[in-house]
Coordinates of C-alpha atoms in Angstrom, one line a residue:
M1 CA 6.8 77.8 36.3
G2 CA 6.2 78.7 32.7
S3 CA 8.2 81.8 31.7
L4 CA 9.0 83.5 28.5
I5 CA 12.8 83.7 29.2
F6 CA 15.4 82.4 31.5
F7 CA 17.7 85.2 32.4
L8 CA 20.9 84.7 34.6
C9 CA 23.8 87.0 34.6
V10 CA 26.0 88.9 36.9
C11 CA 24.9 92.5 37.3
I12 CA 26.8 95.7 38.0
W13 CA 26.1 99.3 38.8
S14 CA 27.1 101.6 36.1
M15 CA 28.7 105.0 36.7
H16 CA 25.3 106.6 36.3
G17 CA 23.8 104.4 39.1
V18 CA 21.8 102.3 36.5
Y19 CA 21.4 98.6 37.2
V20 CA 22.4 96.8 34.0
P21 CA 23.4 93.2 33.0
S22 CA 27.1 92.9 32.6
S23 CA 27.4 89.7 30.5
R24 CA 27.9 92.0 27.5
L25 CA 29.1 95.6 27.1
V26 CA 26.4 97.9 25.8
N27 CA 27.5 100.0 22.8
L28 CA 28.2 103.5 24.1
E29 CA 27.6 105.1 20.8
L30 CA 24.1 103.5 20.8
F31 CA 23.6 105.1 24.3
R32 CA 24.4 108.5 22.8
Q33 CA 21.9 107.9 20.0
I34 CA 19.0 106.9 22.3
N35 CA 19.5 110.0 24.4
K36 CA 18.0 111.9 21.5
M37 CA 15.0 109.6 21.2
A38 CA 11.8 108.9 23.1
L39 CA 9.7 105.8 23.9
K40 CA 6.6 106.7 22.1
K41 CA 5.5 103.7 20.0
N42 CA 2.0 102.8 21.0
G43 CA 2.5 104.5 24.4
F44 CA 4.5 106.6 26.8
I45 CA 6.2 105.7 30.1
P46 CA 6.0 108.5 32.7
S47 CA 9.4 108.0 34.2
S48 CA 11.2 110.8 35.8
A49 CA 14.5 109.3 34.5
P50 CA 13.7 108.5 30.8
E51 CA 17.4 108.4 29.8
E52 CA 18.2 105.8 32.5
L53 CA 15.3 103.7 31.5
K54 CA 16.3 103.8 27.8
K55 CA 19.8 102.7 28.7
V56 CA 18.7 99.8 30.8
L57 CA 16.2 98.6 28.1
V58 CA 19.0 98.7 25.5
A59 CA 21.3 96.8 27.9
V60 CA 18.7 94.1 28.4
A61 CA 18.1 93.8 24.7
S62 CA 21.9 93.6 24.1
V63 CA 22.2 90.7 26.6
W64 CA 19.7 88.8 24.5
G65 CA 21.6 89.5 21.3
D66 CA 19.2 92.2 20.0
T67 CA 20.6 95.5 18.8
I68 CA 18.2 98.5 19.1
E69 CA 19.1 101.2 16.7
D70 CA 15.9 103.2 17.0
M71 CA 13.7 103.7 20.0
E72 CA 10.7 103.4 17.7
E73 CA 11.5 99.6 17.8
F74 CA 10.2 99.5 21.4
H75 CA 6.4 99.0 21.5
V76 CA 4.8 100.3 24.8
F77 CA 1.5 99.0 26.2
P78 CA 0.2 100.3 29.5
L79 CA -1.3 97.5 31.7
K80 CA -4.4 98.4 33.7
G81 CA -5.2 97.5 37.2
A82 CA -2.2 98.7 39.2
M83 CA -2.9 101.2 42.0
T84 CA 0.5 101.6 43.6
N85 CA 2.8 101.7 40.6
E86 CA 2.3 102.2 36.9
V87 CA 3.0 99.1 34.8
F88 CA 3.9 98.7 31.2
Q89 CA 4.6 95.8 28.7
I90 CA 7.4 96.7 26.3
N91 CA 8.0 94.5 23.2
W92 CA 10.7 94.7 20.5
P93 CA 11.6 92.6 17.5
T94 CA 14.4 90.1 18.0
N95 CA 17.4 89.6 15.6
H96 CA 16.4 85.9 15.4
G97 CA 13.3 86.1 13.2
D98 CA 9.8 87.4 13.7
L99 CA 9.6 86.8 17.4
H100 CA 9.2 89.6 19.8
Q101 CA 10.9 89.9 23.2
K102 CA 8.8 91.2 26.1
V103 CA 9.6 92.8 29.4
L104 CA 7.6 94.4 32.1
V105 CA 8.5 98.0 33.2
R106 CA 7.3 99.1 36.6
V107 CA 7.4 102.8 37.4
Y108 CA 7.1 103.4 41.1
G109 CA 4.1 105.5 42.2
K110 CA 4.8 109.0 43.5
G111 CA 4.9 109.2 47.3
V112 CA 4.3 105.4 47.9
E113 CA 7.5 105.2 50.0
V114 CA 5.2 106.1 52.9
F115 CA 3.8 102.6 52.7
F116 CA 7.0 100.5 52.6
N117 CA 10.7 100.6 52.4
R118 CA 11.6 100.3 48.7
D119 CA 15.0 98.7 49.4
D120 CA 13.3 96.1 51.5
E121 CA 10.8 95.4 48.7
I122 CA 13.6 95.0 46.2
R123 CA 15.3 92.5 48.5
T124 CA 12.0 90.6 48.8
F125 CA 11.6 90.6 45.1
E126 CA 15.1 89.3 44.5
C127 CA 14.7 86.7 47.1
M128 CA 11.4 85.5 45.6
S129 CA 13.1 85.3 42.2
E130 CA 15.9 83.1 43.6
L131 CA 13.3 80.8 45.2
G132 CA 11.7 80.4 41.8
Q133 CA 8.5 82.1 43.1
G134 CA 8.2 85.0 40.7
P135 CA 9.6 87.0 37.8
R136 CA 13.3 87.8 37.6
L137 CA 14.8 91.3 38.1
L138 CA 16.4 92.4 34.8
G139 CA 17.3 96.0 35.5
R140 CA 16.8 99.0 37.6
F141 CA 16.5 102.8 37.0
S142 CA 16.0 105.6 39.6
D143 CA 12.2 105.4 39.8
G144 CA 11.4 101.9 38.6
R145 CA 12.7 98.5 37.4
I146 CA 12.4 96.1 34.5
E147 CA 11.1 92.6 35.3
E148 CA 10.9 89.3 33.4
F149 CA 7.6 89.1 31.5
I150 CA 5.9 85.9 32.7
H151 CA 4.3 83.8 30.0
A152 CA 1.0 83.5 31.9
R153 CA -2.3 85.4 32.1
T154 CA -3.3 87.6 34.9
L155 CA -6.5 86.3 36.5
S156 CA -9.8 88.1 36.2
V157 CA -12.3 88.8 39.0
A158 CA -14.4 85.8 37.6
D159 CA -11.4 83.4 37.9
L160 CA -11.5 83.8 41.7
R161 CA -14.9 82.2 41.8
D162 CA -13.9 79.2 39.7
P163 CA -13.6 76.3 42.2
E164 CA -10.6 74.7 40.4
I165 CA -8.7 77.9 40.1
S166 CA -9.6 78.9 43.6
S167 CA -8.1 75.6 44.9
L168 CA -4.9 76.3 42.9
I169 CA -4.7 79.8 44.5
A170 CA -5.2 78.3 47.9
A171 CA -2.4 75.8 47.5
K172 CA -0.1 78.5 46.2
L173 CA -1.0 80.8 49.0
R174 CA -0.1 78.0 51.5
E175 CA 3.3 77.5 49.8
F176 CA 3.8 81.3 49.9
N177 CA 3.0 81.5 53.6
N178 CA 5.5 78.7 54.3
L179 CA 8.4 80.4 52.7
D180 CA 11.4 81.0 54.9
M181 CA 12.3 84.5 54.1
P182 CA 15.5 86.3 55.6
G183 CA 15.1 88.9 58.3
P184 CA 12.8 89.3 61.4
K185 CA 9.7 87.1 61.5
N186 CA 7.7 89.4 63.7
V187 CA 4.1 90.3 62.9
L188 CA 4.1 93.7 61.1
L189 CA 0.4 94.3 60.8
W190 CA -0.2 96.4 64.0
E191 CA 3.0 98.5 63.6
R192 CA 2.1 99.2 60.0
L193 CA -1.5 100.2 60.9
R194 CA -0.2 102.7 63.5
T195 CA 2.4 104.1 61.1
W196 CA -0.2 104.6 58.4
L197 CA -2.6 106.2 60.9
S198 CA 0.0 108.8 61.8
Q199 CA 0.7 109.4 58.1
A200 CA -3.0 109.7 57.3
K201 CA -3.5 112.3 60.0
R202 CA -0.6 114.3 58.6
F203 CA -2.1 114.4 55.2
C204 CA -5.7 114.9 56.0
S205 CA -7.6 118.2 56.5
P206 CA -9.4 118.4 59.9
S207 CA -12.7 117.9 58.1
T208 CA -11.5 114.7 56.4
A209 CA -9.9 113.4 59.5
K210 CA -13.3 113.9 61.3
E211 CA -15.2 112.2 58.5
F212 CA -13.1 109.1 58.8
G213 CA -12.8 109.2 62.6
L214 CA -9.1 109.1 62.6
D215 CA -8.8 110.5 66.1
G216 CA -10.4 107.3 67.5
L217 CA -8.6 104.8 65.4
E218 CA -5.7 104.3 67.7
E219 CA -8.1 102.9 70.2
E220 CA -9.7 100.7 67.4
I221 CA -6.3 99.3 66.4
S222 CA -5.5 98.5 70.0
I223 CA -8.9 96.7 70.5
L224 CA -8.3 94.6 67.4
E225 CA -4.7 93.8 68.4
K226 CA -6.0 92.5 71.8
E227 CA -8.9 90.6 70.4
L228 CA -7.4 89.1 67.4
T229 CA -3.9 88.2 68.6
Q230 CA -4.0 84.5 69.9
G231 CA -1.0 82.3 70.8
Y232 CA -2.2 79.4 68.7
Q233 CA -2.3 81.4 65.5
E234 CA 0.2 80.5 62.8
I235 CA 2.5 83.3 61.7
G236 CA 3.7 83.1 58.0
F237 CA 5.2 85.1 55.3
C238 CA 2.1 86.8 53.9
H239 CA 1.5 88.5 50.5
N240 CA -1.0 90.9 52.1
D241 CA -2.4 92.1 48.7
L242 CA -3.8 88.9 47.1
Q243 CA -6.2 90.5 44.6
Y244 CA -6.9 88.9 41.2
G245 CA -4.5 91.2 39.5
N246 CA -1.5 89.9 41.5
I247 CA -2.2 86.3 40.5
M248 CA -1.0 84.7 37.2
M249 CA -1.7 81.3 35.8
D250 CA 0.1 79.4 33.0
E251 CA -2.8 78.1 30.8
E252 CA -0.9 74.9 29.8
T253 CA 0.6 73.8 33.1
R254 CA -2.0 75.5 35.4
V255 CA 0.9 76.8 37.5
I256 CA 0.0 79.7 39.7
T257 CA 2.4 82.6 40.3
L258 CA 1.9 85.3 42.8
I259 CA 3.4 88.7 41.9
D260 CA 3.8 92.2 43.4
Y261 CA 5.3 91.9 46.9
E262 CA 5.4 95.6 48.0
Y263 CA 3.2 94.9 51.1
A264 CA 4.5 91.4 51.8
S265 CA 5.5 90.7 55.4
Y266 CA 5.2 88.2 58.2
N267 CA 1.7 88.3 59.6
P268 CA -0.9 85.7 60.9
V269 CA -1.9 83.6 57.9
A270 CA -5.5 84.2 58.8
Y271 CA -5.0 87.9 57.9
D272 CA -3.8 86.8 54.4
L273 CA -6.9 84.7 53.9
A274 CA -9.0 87.6 55.1
N275 CA -7.4 89.9 52.6
H276 CA -8.0 87.5 49.8
F277 CA -11.7 87.1 50.7
C278 CA -12.1 90.9 50.9
E279 CA -10.6 91.3 47.5
M280 CA -13.3 89.1 46.0
A281 CA -15.7 92.1 46.4
A282 CA -13.6 94.2 44.0
N283 CA -13.4 94.6 40.2
Y284 CA -10.5 96.9 39.4
H285 CA -11.2 96.7 35.7
S286 CA -14.8 98.0 35.7
E287 CA -16.0 101.4 34.8
T288 CA -15.9 102.2 38.5
P289 CA -12.9 100.3 39.8
H290 CA -13.0 101.9 43.2
I291 CA -16.5 100.6 43.9
L292 CA -16.7 97.5 46.1
D293 CA -19.7 95.1 46.1
Y294 CA -19.9 93.2 49.3
S295 CA -23.0 91.4 48.1
I296 CA -20.6 89.2 46.2
Y297 CA -18.3 88.6 49.2
P298 CA -17.7 84.8 49.3
D299 CA -20.3 82.9 51.3
L300 CA -19.5 80.4 54.0
E301 CA -19.4 77.4 51.8
E302 CA -16.9 79.2 49.4
R303 CA -14.7 80.3 52.3
Q304 CA -14.8 76.8 53.8
R305 CA -13.8 75.2 50.5
F306 CA -10.9 77.7 50.0
I307 CA -9.6 77.0 53.6
S308 CA -9.9 73.3 53.2
A309 CA -7.9 73.4 50.0
Y310 CA -5.4 75.7 51.8
L311 CA -4.8 73.2 54.6
A312 CA -5.0 70.1 52.4
S313 CA -2.2 71.3 50.1
S314 CA 0.4 70.7 52.7
G315 CA -0.3 67.0 52.6
N316 CA -1.0 66.8 56.3
E317 CA -4.2 65.6 57.9
Y318 CA -6.6 68.3 59.1
S319 CA -9.8 68.4 61.0
D320 CA -13.1 70.2 60.6
A321 CA -12.3 71.9 63.8
E322 CA -9.2 73.4 62.2
V323 CA -11.1 74.6 59.2
E324 CA -13.7 76.2 61.4
Q325 CA -11.1 77.9 63.6
L326 CA -9.1 79.4 60.7
L327 CA -12.4 80.4 59.1
S328 CA -13.4 82.3 62.2
D329 CA -10.0 83.9 62.6
A330 CA -9.9 85.0 59.1
E331 CA -13.4 86.6 59.4
K332 CA -12.2 88.6 62.4
Y333 CA -9.0 89.7 60.5
T334 CA -11.2 91.3 57.8
L335 CA -11.7 94.1 60.3
A336 CA -7.9 94.8 60.4
N337 CA -7.9 94.5 56.6
H338 CA -10.5 97.1 56.2
L339 CA -8.5 99.6 58.4
F340 CA -5.4 98.7 56.5
W341 CA -6.7 99.4 53.0
G342 CA -8.9 102.3 54.4
L343 CA -5.8 104.1 55.6
W344 CA -3.9 103.2 52.5
G345 CA -6.8 104.8 50.5
I346 CA -6.6 108.0 52.5
I347 CA -2.9 108.4 52.1
S348 CA -3.0 107.4 48.4
G349 CA -5.6 110.0 47.7
H350 CA -3.1 112.6 48.8
V351 CA 0.2 111.3 47.3
N352 CA -0.7 109.1 44.3
K353 CA -1.5 110.5 40.9
I354 CA -2.9 107.3 39.4
D355 CA -6.5 107.7 38.1
F356 CA -8.4 106.0 40.9
N357 CA -10.8 107.4 43.4
Y358 CA -8.8 106.4 46.5
L359 CA -10.9 108.4 49.0
E360 CA -14.2 106.8 48.0
Y361 CA -12.5 103.5 48.2
A362 CA -11.3 104.3 51.7
R363 CA -14.8 105.4 52.6
Q364 CA -16.2 102.0 51.7
R365 CA -13.6 100.1 53.6
F366 CA -14.3 102.1 56.8
Q367 CA -18.1 101.7 56.3
Q368 CA -17.6 98.0 56.1
Y369 CA -15.4 98.0 59.2
W370 CA -18.1 99.7 61.3
L371 CA -20.9 97.6 59.8
T372 CA -19.3 94.3 60.6
K373 CA -17.4 95.0 63.8
P374 CA -20.3 94.4 66.2
L375 CA -21.1 91.0 64.7
L376 CA -17.5 89.8 64.4
L377 CA -16.2 90.8 67.7
S378 CA -19.2 89.6 69.6
S379 CA -19.0 86.1 68.1

């Protein structure tokens, strides 16, 4: 994996609860100085704990041999496309010439703890780092963290339709699904759907609950669980959010890295494939990022090609029948995926302050569910 830096050091908790590297002591006088400053060069980070964030940034810079005497040295660039957290690139000049160090700062979205356990997500992130699957954790503050900045580009919506890149994504997804992660390996999809349904009902007004048919969704979830759960299906560690913004590629080595594991869990691998196919109808960097275009949903040939590349990447022989079975299962799991992100949209519309029309997004996912359910469950 191509990466900007290699960072390995023992980490400790400071007396303020700030997660900082311990391979060097950070100048306390410098801490006192930065308490009087703000991160404002080219941008602003909306953390509820700005002093903690400053301290951790200075600590990371110190580990790399860089002394930050003025917070104006930090250049802040907001990164677009995130819908659960707010993400920023921070640069600063090094003490070793004209090069700039880069890190990624992730500020957790408000209220998103209803979707997942943040401690579990942090453990997953750290485990992925140890396995060489993603960026390294550099530091933590109360409402976010600092991550290694990967020397790779984030894919675009058009990249997903490139046959070569699509095959690389398929192979990487197969590798990801085969990871042996610690903890229970039970399917989480149905439990999570029921939990989110309960949360959505709690947040919604009676009129909104009626519009989305929330009172009847418990039965829909039970129908899907019964119809889609099959003994032959492979269970793997699934990303569950494989949209183009969570996929990075090193332009020189063509190595693919999957990032952002908030929703990752064990699930049928057919569900992970379904999620990726559904995400191909989205463009989160358009003028209307909440609008989905199902006219560009991947056609049969494109889905067959992706699944063939997915199965071939393991190096084992596979049959046309296996491709067709996984293709059929993935199509049916798009129904569960529509409910998953539809409920996510309803809840996010009430708890998340990011500029995104969550309710309209949810409306489209539910519309697609009701439109495709008769065809997919009768096949």
